[in-house]
Amino acid sequence: MEMRTDALLDAALEQWPGFAADLGLSTNGWEVEPLARRDDPHHAVVLVKMTGPEGQALVLKHVAAPSDLETYARAMSAHQGAQKRYPEGVPALLSFDLSTQTCVMDYAEGRMLSLCLAEAGPAQRLDLLRRAGAWLDGLHRAGLGGPRQFQPKFTLRYLRQIREDVLAGRMPVAEPGRFCAAAETLLAREAEFSGQQTQAAPTHGDLHLRNLLVGETRIWGIDFAGGRMVPVGHDIARLLVDAAVLYADADEVPVGEVIPADWSAAFFEGYRLVGPEDPSVRLLLRHRMLAEWWGLPAFDEDRGPAQARRLRNLLALAPRIFG
């Protein structure tokens, strides 16, 4: 569903009077400022900052495509759960309409972590990773499920099936020989991750760098997609692998590791619930790198510039991680 930019914005603003009425707000005197949008054949999403006459700042978010009410309902539920557990790190979701996939939440002042890291020098990057770790530590502690025995067999069973599909030609990936060799290296290490304890907490579910907003004094998490009680390594791996694929220099990654040593030290200075030796962290960092690999288009002509850059960086990191 591809919409013209003005039509997408208009579709969002059409929902505003109903939300204003639900929230007991007048519709007069509000300033409209588009914040972000995505408008392509598969996604049509717009975020609009609404500033009231008395300075109240809200965000109106409209998802025109994909139309998936069940997934949208889960996302709203996940946001509500995170907001209840961790209000100091999650902007308040004030109202939503499942039928139009539109919501209103408090405006969170900040810039996407991805942009902050792109512009930061080495010392600033470490500070940003430390702050991101502290935010995630707070989120996980707010809903902590306690220790549990980590069972890597489920993750590795899925990886084994992916590898078999690639070998059989049922699933195309870029550099299939290298991918299968890397997957086999990780599969052979199953015993290293078994029979150890990790911590479980409700997951963010989609914790890439664009879903953390960095303000002067705090970080905000947005666009929750999870809520299930899972090992904490899932969120950690999603965030750190996204950072590594975008910004890590392969020459600075120790052999056998996924991110530079100073990045790891900084992140886990902020995130104290578990350390880098936690079995879910060690396995899921490496598994997430492979998931990034198989998730990218297999053929050059199908990749956009951003996807091509991610694959190029990933392939540079792979020998350091998997040998």
PDB file of C-alpha atoms in Angstrom:
ATOM      1  CA  MET A   1       0.000   0.000   0.000  1.00  0.00           C
ATOM      2  CA  GLU A   2       1.869   3.070  -1.229  1.00  0.00           C
ATOM      3  CA  MET A   3       0.467   6.438  -0.221  1.00  0.00           C
ATOM      4  CA  ARG A   4       1.513   9.911  -1.278  1.00  0.00           C
ATOM      5  CA  THR A   5       3.231  11.786   1.515  1.00  0.00           C
ATOM      6  CA  ASP A   6       0.414  14.331   1.885  1.00  0.00           C
ATOM      7  CA  ALA A   7      -2.227  11.593   1.871  1.00  0.00           C
ATOM      8  CA  LEU A   8      -0.412   9.720   4.629  1.00  0.00           C
ATOM      9  CA  LEU A   9      -0.180  12.826   6.794  1.00  0.00           C
ATOM     10  CA  ASP A  10      -3.814  13.677   6.090  1.00  0.00           C
ATOM     11  CA  ALA A  11      -4.854  10.154   7.086  1.00  0.00           C
ATOM     12  CA  ALA A  12      -3.145  10.620  10.446  1.00  0.00           C
ATOM     13  CA  LEU A  13      -4.597  14.062  11.084  1.00  0.00           C
ATOM     14  CA  GLU A  14      -8.104  12.831  10.286  1.00  0.00           C
ATOM     15  CA  GLN A  15      -7.870  10.761  13.464  1.00  0.00           C
ATOM     16  CA  TRP A  16      -6.841  13.669  15.691  1.00  0.00           C
ATOM     17  CA  PRO A  17     -10.289  15.130  16.543  1.00  0.00           C
ATOM     18  CA  GLY A  18     -11.492  11.783  17.868  1.00  0.00           C
ATOM     19  CA  PHE A  19      -8.405  11.320  20.019  1.00  0.00           C
ATOM     20  CA  ALA A  20      -8.608  14.902  21.292  1.00  0.00           C
ATOM     21  CA  ALA A  21     -12.203  14.314  22.359  1.00  0.00           C
ATOM     22  CA  ASP A  22     -11.283  11.058  24.115  1.00  0.00           C
ATOM     23  CA  LEU A  23      -8.496  12.842  25.996  1.00  0.00           C
ATOM     24  CA  GLY A  24     -10.637  15.843  26.923  1.00  0.00           C
ATOM     25  CA  LEU A  25      -8.615  18.227  24.769  1.00  0.00           C
ATOM     26  CA  SER A  26      -9.737  21.061  22.551  1.00  0.00           C
ATOM     27  CA  THR A  27      -8.779  20.738  18.891  1.00  0.00           C
ATOM     28  CA  ASN A  28      -8.052  24.465  18.625  1.00  0.00           C
ATOM     29  CA  GLY A  29      -4.588  25.969  18.539  1.00  0.00           C
ATOM     30  CA  TRP A  30      -2.504  22.825  18.033  1.00  0.00           C
ATOM     31  CA  GLU A  31       0.687  23.069  15.988  1.00  0.00           C
ATOM     32  CA  VAL A  32       1.455  20.168  13.650  1.00  0.00           C
ATOM     33  CA  GLU A  33       5.052  19.067  13.029  1.00  0.00           C
ATOM     34  CA  PRO A  34       5.799  15.873  11.060  1.00  0.00           C
ATOM     35  CA  LEU A  35       8.546  13.965  12.883  1.00  0.00           C
ATOM     36  CA  ALA A  36       9.189  10.877  10.788  1.00  0.00           C
ATOM     37  CA  ARG A  37       7.633   8.850   8.032  1.00  0.00           C
ATOM     38  CA  ARG A  38       8.117   5.718   6.016  1.00  0.00           C
ATOM     39  CA  ASP A  39       6.179   5.434   2.781  1.00  0.00           C
ATOM     40  CA  ASP A  40       7.031   2.560   0.444  1.00  0.00           C
ATOM     41  CA  PRO A  41       5.155  -0.346  -1.162  1.00  0.00           C
ATOM     42  CA  HIS A  42       5.268  -2.369   2.082  1.00  0.00           C
ATOM     43  CA  HIS A  43       5.113   0.211   4.874  1.00  0.00           C
ATOM     44  CA  ALA A  44       3.242   3.466   5.354  1.00  0.00           C
ATOM     45  CA  VAL A  45       3.825   5.030   8.775  1.00  0.00           C
ATOM     46  CA  VAL A  46       3.852   8.637   9.926  1.00  0.00           C
ATOM     47  CA  LEU A  47       4.627  10.262  13.279  1.00  0.00           C
ATOM     48  CA  VAL A  48       3.420  13.780  13.969  1.00  0.00           C
ATOM     49  CA  LYS A  49       4.251  16.024  16.910  1.00  0.00           C
ATOM     50  CA  MET A  50       1.178  17.851  18.170  1.00  0.00           C
ATOM     51  CA  THR A  51       1.926  20.875  20.363  1.00  0.00           C
ATOM     52  CA  GLY A  52      -0.995  22.409  22.216  1.00  0.00           C
ATOM     53  CA  PRO A  53      -1.624  26.069  22.993  1.00  0.00           C
ATOM     54  CA  GLU A  54      -0.403  25.554  26.567  1.00  0.00           C
ATOM     55  CA  GLY A  55       2.736  23.725  25.484  1.00  0.00           C
ATOM     56  CA  GLN A  56       1.561  20.124  25.896  1.00  0.00           C
ATOM     57  CA  ALA A  57       3.474  17.942  23.428  1.00  0.00           C
ATOM     58  CA  LEU A  58       2.054  14.686  22.101  1.00  0.00           C
ATOM     59  CA  VAL A  59       2.869  12.293  19.281  1.00  0.00           C
ATOM     60  CA  LEU A  60       0.219  11.069  16.861  1.00  0.00           C
ATOM     61  CA  LYS A  61       1.334   7.875  15.112  1.00  0.00           C
ATOM     62  CA  HIS A  62      -0.580   6.318  12.232  1.00  0.00           C
ATOM     63  CA  VAL A  63       0.272   2.972  10.628  1.00  0.00           C
ATOM     64  CA  ALA A  64      -1.495   2.734   7.276  1.00  0.00           C
ATOM     65  CA  ALA A  65       0.417  -0.347   6.130  1.00  0.00           C
ATOM     66  CA  PRO A  66       0.836  -3.150   6.754  1.00  0.00           C
ATOM     67  CA  SER A  67      -2.702  -3.638   7.993  1.00  0.00           C
ATOM     68  CA  ASP A  68      -2.374  -6.308  10.676  1.00  0.00           C
ATOM     69  CA  LEU A  69      -4.699  -5.659  13.575  1.00  0.00           C
ATOM     70  CA  GLU A  70      -3.503  -8.642  15.612  1.00  0.00           C
ATOM     71  CA  THR A  71       0.132  -7.555  15.454  1.00  0.00           C
ATOM     72  CA  TYR A  72      -0.837  -3.949  16.182  1.00  0.00           C
ATOM     73  CA  ALA A  73      -2.861  -5.021  19.211  1.00  0.00           C
ATOM     74  CA  ARG A  74       0.122  -6.980  20.551  1.00  0.00           C
ATOM     75  CA  ALA A  75       2.354  -3.944  20.078  1.00  0.00           C
ATOM     76  CA  MET A  76      -0.052  -1.705  21.990  1.00  0.00           C
ATOM     77  CA  SER A  77      -0.300  -4.278  24.776  1.00  0.00           C
ATOM     78  CA  ALA A  78       3.494  -4.576  24.941  1.00  0.00           C
ATOM     79  CA  HIS A  79       3.852  -0.791  25.182  1.00  0.00           C
ATOM     80  CA  GLN A  80       1.245  -0.592  27.937  1.00  0.00           C
ATOM     81  CA  GLY A  81       2.988  -3.328  29.900  1.00  0.00           C
ATOM     82  CA  ALA A  82       6.397  -1.685  29.585  1.00  0.00           C
ATOM     83  CA  GLN A  83       4.936   1.711  30.471  1.00  0.00           C
ATOM     84  CA  LYS A  84       3.354   0.309  33.620  1.00  0.00           C
ATOM     85  CA  ARG A  85       6.545  -1.428  34.725  1.00  0.00           C
ATOM     86  CA  TYR A  86       9.056   1.243  33.699  1.00  0.00           C
ATOM     87  CA  PRO A  87       7.346   4.654  33.381  1.00  0.00           C
ATOM     88  CA  GLU A  88      10.609   6.563  33.737  1.00  0.00           C
ATOM     89  CA  GLY A  89      11.888   4.996  30.511  1.00  0.00           C
ATOM     90  CA  VAL A  90       8.760   4.609  28.361  1.00  0.00           C
ATOM     91  CA  PRO A  91       6.592   7.484  27.060  1.00  0.00           C
ATOM     92  CA  ALA A  92       2.982   7.168  28.189  1.00  0.00           C
ATOM     93  CA  LEU A  93       0.613   5.662  25.641  1.00  0.00           C
ATOM     94  CA  LEU A  94      -2.523   7.761  26.116  1.00  0.00           C
ATOM     95  CA  SER A  95      -4.963   6.296  23.614  1.00  0.00           C
ATOM     96  CA  PHE A  96      -5.096   4.031  20.575  1.00  0.00           C
ATOM     97  CA  ASP A  97      -7.555   2.847  17.946  1.00  0.00           C
ATOM     98  CA  LEU A  98      -7.037  -0.687  16.662  1.00  0.00           C
ATOM     99  CA  SER A  99      -9.332  -0.232  13.669  1.00  0.00           C
ATOM    100  CA  THR A 100      -7.214   2.592  12.208  1.00  0.00           C
ATOM    101  CA  GLN A 101      -3.869   1.516  13.730  1.00  0.00           C
ATOM    102  CA  THR A 102      -3.398   4.963  15.221  1.00  0.00           C
ATOM    103  CA  CYS A 103      -2.227   5.999  18.679  1.00  0.00           C
ATOM    104  CA  VAL A 104      -1.374   9.057  20.756  1.00  0.00           C
ATOM    105  CA  MET A 105       1.432   9.117  23.300  1.00  0.00           C
ATOM    106  CA  ASP A 106       3.432  11.653  25.247  1.00  0.00           C
ATOM    107  CA  TYR A 107       6.209  13.276  23.248  1.00  0.00           C
ATOM    108  CA  ALA A 108       9.659  12.059  24.335  1.00  0.00           C
ATOM    109  CA  GLU A 109      12.396  14.607  23.710  1.00  0.00           C
ATOM    110  CA  GLY A 110      15.376  12.863  22.162  1.00  0.00           C
ATOM    111  CA  ARG A 111      17.179  11.659  19.054  1.00  0.00           C
ATOM    112  CA  MET A 112      17.436   8.118  17.782  1.00  0.00           C
ATOM    113  CA  LEU A 113      20.415   6.250  19.189  1.00  0.00           C
ATOM    114  CA  SER A 114      21.403   5.302  15.637  1.00  0.00           C
ATOM    115  CA  LEU A 115      21.894   8.966  14.720  1.00  0.00           C
ATOM    116  CA  CYS A 116      23.711   9.737  17.959  1.00  0.00           C
ATOM    117  CA  LEU A 117      26.175   6.880  17.427  1.00  0.00           C
ATOM    118  CA  ALA A 118      26.743   7.873  13.801  1.00  0.00           C
ATOM    119  CA  GLU A 119      27.797  11.374  14.842  1.00  0.00           C
ATOM    120  CA  ALA A 120      29.704  10.461  18.015  1.00  0.00           C
ATOM    121  CA  GLY A 121      33.430  10.184  18.517  1.00  0.00           C
ATOM    122  CA  PRO A 122      34.936   7.119  20.245  1.00  0.00           C
ATOM    123  CA  ALA A 123      34.480   8.379  23.812  1.00  0.00           C
ATOM    124  CA  GLN A 124      30.953   9.596  23.121  1.00  0.00           C
ATOM    125  CA  ARG A 125      30.030   6.222  21.629  1.00  0.00           C
ATOM    126  CA  LEU A 126      31.118   4.470  24.791  1.00  0.00           C
ATOM    127  CA  ASP A 127      29.019   6.822  26.889  1.00  0.00           C
ATOM    128  CA  LEU A 128      25.991   6.229  24.653  1.00  0.00           C
ATOM    129  CA  LEU A 129      26.407   2.457  24.925  1.00  0.00           C
ATOM    130  CA  ARG A 130      26.721   2.782  28.701  1.00  0.00           C
ATOM    131  CA  ARG A 131      23.502   4.797  28.853  1.00  0.00           C
ATOM    132  CA  ALA A 132      21.702   2.357  26.565  1.00  0.00           C
ATOM    133  CA  GLY A 133      22.825  -0.493  28.806  1.00  0.00           C
ATOM    134  CA  ALA A 134      21.502   1.309  31.866  1.00  0.00           C
ATOM    135  CA  TRP A 135      18.122   1.867  30.185  1.00  0.00           C
ATOM    136  CA  LEU A 136      17.814  -1.805  29.261  1.00  0.00           C
ATOM    137  CA  ASP A 137      18.918  -2.843  32.751  1.00  0.00           C
ATOM    138  CA  GLY A 138      16.082  -0.738  34.154  1.00  0.00           C
ATOM    139  CA  LEU A 139      13.540  -2.208  31.750  1.00  0.00           C
ATOM    140  CA  HIS A 140      14.512  -5.784  32.548  1.00  0.00           C
ATOM    141  CA  ARG A 141      14.705  -5.285  36.309  1.00  0.00           C
ATOM    142  CA  ALA A 142      11.240  -3.717  36.284  1.00  0.00           C
ATOM    143  CA  GLY A 143       9.733  -7.027  35.170  1.00  0.00           C
ATOM    144  CA  LEU A 144      12.385  -9.473  36.286  1.00  0.00           C
ATOM    145  CA  GLY A 145      11.319 -13.092  36.094  1.00  0.00           C
ATOM    146  CA  GLY A 146      14.262 -14.479  38.011  1.00  0.00           C
ATOM    147  CA  PRO A 147      16.969 -16.987  37.115  1.00  0.00           C
ATOM    148  CA  ARG A 148      16.309 -19.887  34.788  1.00  0.00           C
ATOM    149  CA  GLN A 149      18.364 -22.554  33.107  1.00  0.00           C
ATOM    150  CA  PHE A 150      19.274 -21.501  29.610  1.00  0.00           C
ATOM    151  CA  GLN A 151      18.249 -23.997  26.944  1.00  0.00           C
ATOM    152  CA  PRO A 152      20.050 -23.285  23.672  1.00  0.00           C
ATOM    153  CA  LYS A 153      18.515 -26.271  21.902  1.00  0.00           C
ATOM    154  CA  PHE A 154      15.495 -24.311  20.651  1.00  0.00           C
ATOM    155  CA  THR A 155      17.566 -21.533  19.077  1.00  0.00           C
ATOM    156  CA  LEU A 156      20.055 -23.982  17.598  1.00  0.00           C
ATOM    157  CA  ARG A 157      17.344 -26.293  16.291  1.00  0.00           C
ATOM    158  CA  TYR A 158      15.962 -23.373  14.310  1.00  0.00           C
ATOM    159  CA  LEU A 159      19.427 -22.422  13.073  1.00  0.00           C
ATOM    160  CA  ARG A 160      20.049 -26.016  12.011  1.00  0.00           C
ATOM    161  CA  GLN A 161      16.859 -25.941   9.926  1.00  0.00           C
ATOM    162  CA  ILE A 162      17.879 -22.642   8.320  1.00  0.00           C
ATOM    163  CA  ARG A 163      21.265 -24.109   7.411  1.00  0.00           C
ATOM    164  CA  GLU A 164      19.646 -27.207   5.910  1.00  0.00           C
ATOM    165  CA  ASP A 165      17.317 -25.028   3.837  1.00  0.00           C
ATOM    166  CA  VAL A 166      20.264 -23.002   2.541  1.00  0.00           C
ATOM    167  CA  LEU A 167      22.246 -26.133   1.679  1.00  0.00           C
ATOM    168  CA  ALA A 168      19.235 -27.593  -0.140  1.00  0.00           C
ATOM    169  CA  GLY A 169      18.672 -24.404  -2.131  1.00  0.00           C
ATOM    170  CA  ARG A 170      15.288 -23.763  -0.546  1.00  0.00           C
ATOM    171  CA  MET A 171      16.452 -20.526   1.071  1.00  0.00           C
ATOM    172  CA  PRO A 172      18.774 -18.182  -0.815  1.00  0.00           C
ATOM    173  CA  VAL A 173      21.272 -16.144   1.204  1.00  0.00           C
ATOM    174  CA  ALA A 174      24.240 -14.016   0.242  1.00  0.00           C
ATOM    175  CA  GLU A 175      27.515 -15.962   0.256  1.00  0.00           C
ATOM    176  CA  PRO A 176      25.774 -19.279   1.087  1.00  0.00           C
ATOM    177  CA  GLY A 177      28.992 -21.238   1.564  1.00  0.00           C
ATOM    178  CA  ARG A 178      30.329 -18.775   4.098  1.00  0.00           C
ATOM    179  CA  PHE A 179      26.957 -18.590   5.832  1.00  0.00           C
ATOM    180  CA  CYS A 180      26.697 -22.356   6.247  1.00  0.00           C
ATOM    181  CA  ALA A 181      30.265 -22.603   7.543  1.00  0.00           C
ATOM    182  CA  ALA A 182      29.567 -19.884  10.121  1.00  0.00           C
ATOM    183  CA  ALA A 183      26.322 -21.561  11.161  1.00  0.00           C
ATOM    184  CA  GLU A 184      28.074 -24.917  11.555  1.00  0.00           C
ATOM    185  CA  THR A 185      30.730 -23.293  13.738  1.00  0.00           C
ATOM    186  CA  LEU A 186      28.060 -22.004  16.105  1.00  0.00           C
ATOM    187  CA  LEU A 187      26.080 -25.253  16.071  1.00  0.00           C
ATOM    188  CA  ALA A 188      29.201 -27.152  17.117  1.00  0.00           C
ATOM    189  CA  ARG A 189      29.464 -25.035  20.279  1.00  0.00           C
ATOM    190  CA  GLU A 190      26.092 -26.040  21.764  1.00  0.00           C
ATOM    191  CA  ALA A 191      27.650 -27.655  24.842  1.00  0.00           C
ATOM    192  CA  GLU A 192      29.274 -24.333  25.822  1.00  0.00           C
ATOM    193  CA  PHE A 193      25.883 -22.714  26.351  1.00  0.00           C
ATOM    194  CA  SER A 194      23.969 -25.592  27.941  1.00  0.00           C
ATOM    195  CA  GLY A 195      23.229 -26.227  31.599  1.00  0.00           C
ATOM    196  CA  GLN A 196      23.931 -22.681  32.780  1.00  0.00           C
ATOM    197  CA  GLN A 197      21.749 -20.061  34.393  1.00  0.00           C
ATOM    198  CA  THR A 198      20.556 -16.848  32.828  1.00  0.00           C
ATOM    199  CA  GLN A 199      17.956 -14.250  33.766  1.00  0.00           C
ATOM    200  CA  ALA A 200      14.520 -13.884  32.203  1.00  0.00           C
ATOM    201  CA  ALA A 201      12.540 -10.670  31.739  1.00  0.00           C
ATOM    202  CA  PRO A 202       9.786  -9.333  29.461  1.00  0.00           C
ATOM    203  CA  THR A 203      11.383  -8.582  26.116  1.00  0.00           C
ATOM    204  CA  HIS A 204      11.203  -5.307  24.216  1.00  0.00           C
ATOM    205  CA  GLY A 205      10.903  -7.441  21.110  1.00  0.00           C
ATOM    206  CA  ASP A 206      12.438  -5.110  18.507  1.00  0.00           C
ATOM    207  CA  LEU A 207      15.288  -3.313  20.230  1.00  0.00           C
ATOM    208  CA  HIS A 208      17.244  -1.869  17.340  1.00  0.00           C
ATOM    209  CA  LEU A 209      19.018   1.468  17.580  1.00  0.00           C
ATOM    210  CA  ARG A 210      16.136   3.492  16.141  1.00  0.00           C
ATOM    211  CA  ASN A 211      13.856   2.414  18.973  1.00  0.00           C
ATOM    212  CA  LEU A 212      15.858   4.183  21.670  1.00  0.00           C
ATOM    213  CA  LEU A 213      15.577   7.966  21.905  1.00  0.00           C
ATOM    214  CA  VAL A 214      18.468   9.723  23.620  1.00  0.00           C
ATOM    215  CA  GLY A 215      17.683  12.869  25.577  1.00  0.00           C
ATOM    216  CA  GLU A 216      19.941  15.045  27.688  1.00  0.00           C
ATOM    217  CA  THR A 217      19.127  13.314  30.962  1.00  0.00           C
ATOM    218  CA  ARG A 218      17.331  10.095  30.040  1.00  0.00           C
ATOM    219  CA  ILE A 219      16.699   7.524  27.333  1.00  0.00           C
ATOM    220  CA  TRP A 220      13.255   6.486  26.146  1.00  0.00           C
ATOM    221  CA  GLY A 221      12.232   3.186  24.561  1.00  0.00           C
ATOM    222  CA  ILE A 222       9.562   3.099  21.868  1.00  0.00           C
ATOM    223  CA  ASP A 223       7.885   0.680  19.428  1.00  0.00           C
ATOM    224  CA  PHE A 224       7.635  -2.328  21.712  1.00  0.00           C
ATOM    225  CA  ALA A 225       6.818  -5.591  19.995  1.00  0.00           C
ATOM    226  CA  GLY A 226       7.366  -8.195  22.685  1.00  0.00           C
ATOM    227  CA  GLY A 227       6.409  -8.600  26.298  1.00  0.00           C
ATOM    228  CA  ARG A 228       7.090 -12.345  26.534  1.00  0.00           C
ATOM    229  CA  MET A 229       9.276 -13.582  29.379  1.00  0.00           C
ATOM    230  CA  VAL A 230      12.509 -14.671  27.679  1.00  0.00           C
ATOM    231  CA  PRO A 231      16.253 -14.752  28.440  1.00  0.00           C
ATOM    232  CA  VAL A 232      17.635 -11.228  28.579  1.00  0.00           C
ATOM    233  CA  GLY A 233      20.165 -12.023  25.861  1.00  0.00           C
ATOM    234  CA  HIS A 234      17.463 -11.571  23.212  1.00  0.00           C
ATOM    235  CA  ASP A 235      17.202  -7.799  23.714  1.00  0.00           C
ATOM    236  CA  ILE A 236      20.931  -7.380  24.350  1.00  0.00           C
ATOM    237  CA  ALA A 237      21.831  -9.199  21.146  1.00  0.00           C
ATOM    238  CA  ARG A 238      19.320  -7.263  19.042  1.00  0.00           C
ATOM    239  CA  LEU A 239      20.732  -3.936  20.191  1.00  0.00           C
ATOM    240  CA  LEU A 240      24.453  -4.711  20.138  1.00  0.00           C
ATOM    241  CA  VAL A 241      24.434  -6.542  16.806  1.00  0.00           C
ATOM    242  CA  ASP A 242      22.606  -3.622  15.205  1.00  0.00           C
ATOM    243  CA  ALA A 243      25.333  -1.331  16.537  1.00  0.00           C
ATOM    244  CA  ALA A 244      28.103  -3.669  15.386  1.00  0.00           C
ATOM    245  CA  VAL A 245      26.758  -4.095  11.856  1.00  0.00           C
ATOM    246  CA  LEU A 246      26.378  -0.346  11.457  1.00  0.00           C
ATOM    247  CA  TYR A 247      29.410   1.074  13.220  1.00  0.00           C
ATOM    248  CA  ALA A 248      31.990  -1.483  14.402  1.00  0.00           C
ATOM    249  CA  ASP A 249      35.426  -1.656  12.804  1.00  0.00           C
ATOM    250  CA  ALA A 250      36.157  -5.353  12.244  1.00  0.00           C
ATOM    251  CA  ASP A 251      39.835  -4.818  13.077  1.00  0.00           C
ATOM    252  CA  GLU A 252      38.829  -3.694  16.578  1.00  0.00           C
ATOM    253  CA  VAL A 253      36.732  -6.799  17.315  1.00  0.00           C
ATOM    254  CA  PRO A 254      38.705  -9.468  19.218  1.00  0.00           C
ATOM    255  CA  VAL A 255      38.844 -12.839  17.488  1.00  0.00           C
ATOM    256  CA  GLY A 256      35.846 -14.902  18.565  1.00  0.00           C
ATOM    257  CA  GLU A 257      33.856 -11.897  19.789  1.00  0.00           C
ATOM    258  CA  VAL A 258      31.052  -9.880  18.191  1.00  0.00           C
ATOM    259  CA  ILE A 259      31.740  -6.300  19.302  1.00  0.00           C
ATOM    260  CA  PRO A 260      34.868  -4.344  20.282  1.00  0.00           C
ATOM    261  CA  ALA A 261      36.059  -4.996  23.829  1.00  0.00           C
ATOM    262  CA  ASP A 262      35.608  -1.385  24.925  1.00  0.00           C
ATOM    263  CA  TRP A 263      32.031  -1.401  23.590  1.00  0.00           C
ATOM    264  CA  SER A 264      31.268  -4.496  25.642  1.00  0.00           C
ATOM    265  CA  ALA A 265      32.841  -3.023  28.769  1.00  0.00           C
ATOM    266  CA  ALA A 266      30.871   0.214  28.378  1.00  0.00           C
ATOM    267  CA  PHE A 267      27.530  -1.474  27.722  1.00  0.00           C
ATOM    268  CA  PHE A 268      27.874  -3.857  30.655  1.00  0.00           C
ATOM    269  CA  GLU A 269      28.951  -1.029  32.919  1.00  0.00           C
ATOM    270  CA  GLY A 270      25.415   0.254  32.408  1.00  0.00           C
ATOM    271  CA  TYR A 271      23.711  -3.134  32.137  1.00  0.00           C
ATOM    272  CA  ARG A 272      24.475  -4.974  35.378  1.00  0.00           C
ATOM    273  CA  LEU A 273      21.796  -7.652  35.543  1.00  0.00           C
ATOM    274  CA  VAL A 274      24.077 -10.117  33.746  1.00  0.00           C
ATOM    275  CA  GLY A 275      27.515  -9.796  32.225  1.00  0.00           C
ATOM    276  CA  PRO A 276      29.004 -10.631  28.825  1.00  0.00           C
ATOM    277  CA  GLU A 277      29.685 -14.214  29.940  1.00  0.00           C
ATOM    278  CA  ASP A 278      25.981 -14.958  30.411  1.00  0.00           C
ATOM    279  CA  PRO A 279      25.150 -17.959  28.170  1.00  0.00           C
ATOM    280  CA  SER A 280      22.138 -16.293  26.551  1.00  0.00           C
ATOM    281  CA  VAL A 281      24.248 -13.252  25.692  1.00  0.00           C
ATOM    282  CA  ARG A 282      27.085 -15.310  24.221  1.00  0.00           C
ATOM    283  CA  LEU A 283      24.863 -17.511  22.073  1.00  0.00           C
ATOM    284  CA  LEU A 284      22.299 -14.947  20.994  1.00  0.00           C
ATOM    285  CA  LEU A 285      24.862 -12.325  19.958  1.00  0.00           C
ATOM    286  CA  ARG A 286      26.277 -14.817  17.472  1.00  0.00           C
ATOM    287  CA  HIS A 287      22.895 -16.157  16.435  1.00  0.00           C
ATOM    288  CA  ARG A 288      21.612 -12.622  15.875  1.00  0.00           C
ATOM    289  CA  MET A 289      24.525 -11.934  13.541  1.00  0.00           C
ATOM    290  CA  LEU A 290      23.495 -14.961  11.475  1.00  0.00           C
ATOM    291  CA  ALA A 291      19.850 -13.851  11.567  1.00  0.00           C
ATOM    292  CA  GLU A 292      20.917 -10.473  10.173  1.00  0.00           C
ATOM    293  CA  TRP A 293      22.731 -12.365   7.416  1.00  0.00           C
ATOM    294  CA  TRP A 294      19.834 -14.554   6.327  1.00  0.00           C
ATOM    295  CA  GLY A 295      17.402 -11.647   6.693  1.00  0.00           C
ATOM    296  CA  LEU A 296      19.109  -9.537   4.027  1.00  0.00           C
ATOM    297  CA  PRO A 297      18.244  -9.981   0.338  1.00  0.00           C
ATOM    298  CA  ALA A 298      20.418 -12.691  -1.189  1.00  0.00           C
ATOM    299  CA  PHE A 299      21.028 -10.995  -4.535  1.00  0.00           C
ATOM    300  CA  ASP A 300      22.830  -7.729  -5.262  1.00  0.00           C
ATOM    301  CA  GLU A 301      20.060  -6.318  -7.428  1.00  0.00           C
ATOM    302  CA  ASP A 302      17.506  -6.708  -4.635  1.00  0.00           C
ATOM    303  CA  ARG A 303      19.449  -4.746  -2.010  1.00  0.00           C
ATOM    304  CA  GLY A 304      19.079  -1.049  -1.404  1.00  0.00           C
ATOM    305  CA  PRO A 305      22.087   1.056  -0.361  1.00  0.00           C
ATOM    306  CA  ALA A 306      21.476   0.595   3.371  1.00  0.00           C
ATOM    307  CA  GLN A 307      21.097  -3.178   3.007  1.00  0.00           C
ATOM    308  CA  ALA A 308      24.232  -3.376   0.868  1.00  0.00           C
ATOM    309  CA  ARG A 309      26.162  -1.481   3.534  1.00  0.00           C
ATOM    310  CA  ARG A 310      24.878  -3.785   6.293  1.00  0.00           C
ATOM    311  CA  LEU A 311      25.898  -6.877   4.345  1.00  0.00           C
ATOM    312  CA  ARG A 312      29.332  -5.482   3.552  1.00  0.00           C
ATOM    313  CA  ASN A 313      29.978  -4.708   7.213  1.00  0.00           C
ATOM    314  CA  LEU A 314      28.544  -8.043   8.340  1.00  0.00           C
ATOM    315  CA  LEU A 315      30.801  -9.987   5.968  1.00  0.00           C
ATOM    316  CA  ALA A 316      33.798  -8.063   7.303  1.00  0.00           C
ATOM    317  CA  LEU A 317      32.863  -9.015  10.876  1.00  0.00           C
ATOM    318  CA  ALA A 318      32.059 -12.673  10.176  1.00  0.00           C
ATOM    319  CA  PRO A 319      35.673 -13.972  10.069  1.00  0.00           C
ATOM    320  CA  ARG A 320      36.383 -12.362  13.440  1.00  0.00           C
ATOM    321  CA  ILE A 321      33.260 -13.894  14.992  1.00  0.00           C
ATOM    322  CA  PHE A 322      33.122 -17.350  13.429  1.00  0.00           C
ATOM    323  CA  GLY A 323      36.686 -17.915  12.204  1.00  0.00           C
TER     324      GLY A 323
END
